[in-house]
């Protein structure tokens, strides 16, 4: 989605040539593949944990950090894999998103009219909101306090953000198609 926003703002006249169906399919497959790979690397350490008693996790979803206090086995390998996964996927994707937003912000600031800047910003605002919701709630999942706020962030991270992301994206696409058709 970040690349789509980059193409829409920085290369609007070439958008249909840059964002073609082959690229969309490739980006979707890459996204799904990296998602499954990240899940796989986080499931392996969880399968090797030993639990000493009958405990329940205080979160909605069973994330790896919420299993650490319940385990009586050595956590170093699991923690190392989790940190590596966070660095690779969390920082890697946030770097790519930031890398795509830098030229977008530069292009928006270069637009001379206020209405043009406003329209360009509204194109990116929904994606930026989703990115903030996702990364903001992901950082709260690192806590294992079991509080109600942690439960809310867990639901937001695992259900709300993935549900709202395609909705915002498809609404932007429909709105853009209606604007191109005219009255």
Coordinates of C-alpha atoms in Angstrom, one line a residue:
X1 CA 0.0 0.0 0.0
X2 CA 2.9 2.3 0.7
X3 CA 4.2 1.8 -2.8
X4 CA 0.7 2.5 -4.2
X5 CA 0.5 5.8 -2.4
X6 CA 4.0 6.6 -3.6
X7 CA 3.0 6.0 -7.2
X8 CA -0.3 7.9 -6.8
X9 CA 1.3 11.0 -5.4
X10 CA 4.8 11.1 -7.0
X11 CA 3.9 9.8 -10.4
X12 CA 0.1 10.4 -10.9
X13 CA 0.2 10.4 -14.7
X14 CA 2.1 7.1 -14.8
X15 CA 0.0 5.4 -12.1
X16 CA -1.8 2.9 -14.3
X17 CA 1.4 1.9 -15.9
X18 CA 3.4 1.6 -12.7
X19 CA 0.7 -0.1 -10.6
X20 CA -0.4 -2.9 -13.0
X21 CA -2.0 -6.3 -12.1
X22 CA 1.3 -8.2 -12.3
X23 CA 2.9 -5.9 -9.7
X24 CA -0.2 -6.0 -7.5
X25 CA -0.2 -9.8 -7.6
X26 CA 3.6 -9.9 -6.8
X27 CA 3.2 -7.5 -3.9
X28 CA 0.3 -9.5 -2.5
X29 CA 2.2 -12.7 -2.8
X30 CA 5.3 -11.2 -1.2
X31 CA 3.2 -9.8 1.6
X32 CA 1.5 -13.1 2.3
X33 CA 4.8 -15.0 2.0
X34 CA 6.6 -12.7 4.5
X35 CA 3.5 -13.0 6.8
X36 CA 3.6 -16.8 6.8
X37 CA 7.4 -16.8 7.2
X38 CA 7.1 -14.4 10.2
X39 CA 4.4 -16.6 11.8
X40 CA 6.5 -19.7 11.2
X41 CA 9.6 -18.2 12.9
X42 CA 7.4 -17.2 15.9
X43 CA 5.6 -20.6 16.2
X44 CA 8.9 -22.6 16.3
X45 CA 10.1 -21.1 19.6
X46 CA 6.6 -21.4 21.2
X47 CA 6.5 -25.1 20.3
X48 CA 9.8 -25.7 22.3
X49 CA 8.6 -24.0 25.5
X50 CA 7.8 -26.1 28.5
X51 CA 5.0 -25.1 30.9
X52 CA 5.1 -26.0 34.5
X53 CA 1.4 -25.6 35.4
X54 CA -2.0 -24.8 34.2
X55 CA -1.8 -21.1 33.3
X56 CA -3.8 -18.8 31.1
X57 CA -2.5 -15.9 29.1
X58 CA -4.1 -12.6 29.9
X59 CA -4.4 -11.5 26.2
X60 CA -6.9 -12.1 23.5
X61 CA -4.4 -13.7 21.2
X62 CA -1.5 -16.0 22.2
X63 CA 1.5 -13.9 21.3
X64 CA 5.0 -15.1 22.0
X65 CA 5.8 -12.5 24.7
X66 CA 2.7 -13.4 26.7
X67 CA 3.9 -17.0 26.9
X68 CA 7.3 -16.1 28.4
X69 CA 6.0 -15.6 32.0
X70 CA 4.1 -18.9 31.8
X71 CA 7.1 -21.0 30.7
X72 CA 9.6 -22.7 33.0
X73 CA 12.1 -23.5 30.3
X74 CA 15.1 -21.5 29.1
X75 CA 13.8 -18.4 27.3
X76 CA 17.0 -17.2 25.7
X77 CA 16.6 -19.0 22.3
X78 CA 12.9 -18.0 22.1
X79 CA 13.7 -14.4 23.1
X80 CA 16.6 -14.3 20.6
X81 CA 14.4 -15.5 17.7
X82 CA 11.6 -13.0 18.7
X83 CA 14.1 -10.1 18.8
X84 CA 15.5 -11.1 15.4
X85 CA 12.0 -11.4 14.0
X86 CA 11.1 -7.9 15.4
X87 CA 14.2 -6.4 13.9
X88 CA 13.8 -8.0 10.5
X89 CA 10.1 -7.6 10.0
X90 CA 9.2 -4.7 12.3
X91 CA 12.1 -2.4 11.5
X92 CA 12.5 -3.6 7.9
X93 CA 8.9 -2.9 7.0
X94 CA 8.8 0.4 8.9
X95 CA 12.0 1.4 7.0
X96 CA 10.4 0.6 3.7
X97 CA 7.3 2.5 4.6
X98 CA 9.3 5.5 5.8
X99 CA 11.4 5.3 2.6
X100 CA 8.2 5.5 0.5
X101 CA 6.7 8.3 2.5
X102 CA 9.8 10.6 2.3
X103 CA 9.3 11.4 -1.4
X104 CA 5.5 11.6 -0.8
X105 CA 6.0 14.3 1.8
X106 CA 8.5 16.1 -0.4
X107 CA 6.1 16.0 -3.3
X108 CA 3.1 17.2 -1.2
X109 CA 5.1 20.1 0.2
X110 CA 6.2 21.1 -3.3
X111 CA 2.5 21.5 -4.4
X112 CA 1.8 25.2 -4.6
X113 CA -2.0 25.3 -4.0
X114 CA -3.6 24.6 -0.7
X115 CA -6.4 22.5 -2.3
X116 CA -3.8 20.4 -4.2
X117 CA -1.8 19.8 -1.0
X118 CA -5.0 18.9 0.9
X119 CA -6.2 16.5 -1.8
X120 CA -2.7 14.8 -1.9
X121 CA -2.6 14.5 1.8
X122 CA -6.1 13.0 2.0
X123 CA -4.9 10.3 -0.4
X124 CA -2.2 9.2 2.1
X125 CA -3.9 10.0 5.4
X126 CA -5.9 6.7 5.6
X127 CA -2.8 4.6 5.0
X128 CA -0.7 6.6 7.5
X129 CA -3.5 6.1 10.1
X130 CA -3.5 2.4 9.5
X131 CA 0.3 2.3 9.8
X132 CA 0.2 4.2 13.1
X133 CA -2.6 1.9 14.5
X134 CA -0.6 -1.2 13.5
X135 CA 2.8 -0.2 14.8
X136 CA 1.4 1.6 17.9
X137 CA -0.6 -1.4 19.0
X138 CA 2.3 -3.8 18.2
X139 CA 4.6 -2.0 20.6
X140 CA 2.0 -2.4 23.4
X141 CA 2.0 -6.2 22.8
X142 CA 5.5 -6.4 24.2
X143 CA 4.1 -5.8 27.7
X144 CA 2.7 -8.8 29.6
X145 CA 0.8 -7.0 32.4
X146 CA -2.6 -8.5 31.6
X147 CA -4.4 -5.1 31.8
X148 CA -7.6 -4.2 30.0
X149 CA -5.6 -1.7 27.8
X150 CA -3.3 -4.6 26.7
X151 CA -6.4 -6.6 25.8
X152 CA -7.7 -3.7 23.7
X153 CA -4.4 -3.3 21.9
X154 CA -4.2 -7.1 21.3
X155 CA -7.6 -7.1 19.6
X156 CA -6.7 -3.9 17.7
X157 CA -3.4 -5.4 16.5
X158 CA -4.8 -8.8 15.5
X159 CA -8.3 -8.0 14.2
X160 CA -9.1 -4.3 13.7
X161 CA -6.1 -3.1 11.8
X162 CA -6.1 -6.0 9.3
X163 CA -9.9 -5.6 8.8
X164 CA -9.8 -1.9 8.3
X165 CA -6.8 -1.8 6.0
X166 CA -8.4 -3.3 2.9
X167 CA -11.6 -1.4 3.6
X168 CA -9.7 2.0 3.5
X169 CA -7.7 0.9 0.5
X170 CA -10.8 -0.2 -1.6
X171 CA -12.7 3.0 -0.6
X172 CA -9.8 5.1 -1.9
X173 CA -9.7 3.1 -5.1
X174 CA -13.5 3.5 -5.6
X175 CA -13.3 7.2 -4.9
X176 CA -10.5 7.7 -7.3
X177 CA -12.4 5.8 -10.1
X178 CA -15.5 8.0 -9.5
X179 CA -13.3 11.2 -9.7
X180 CA -11.8 10.0 -13.0
X181 CA -15.2 9.2 -14.5
X182 CA -16.6 12.6 -13.8
X183 CA -20.3 13.5 -13.6

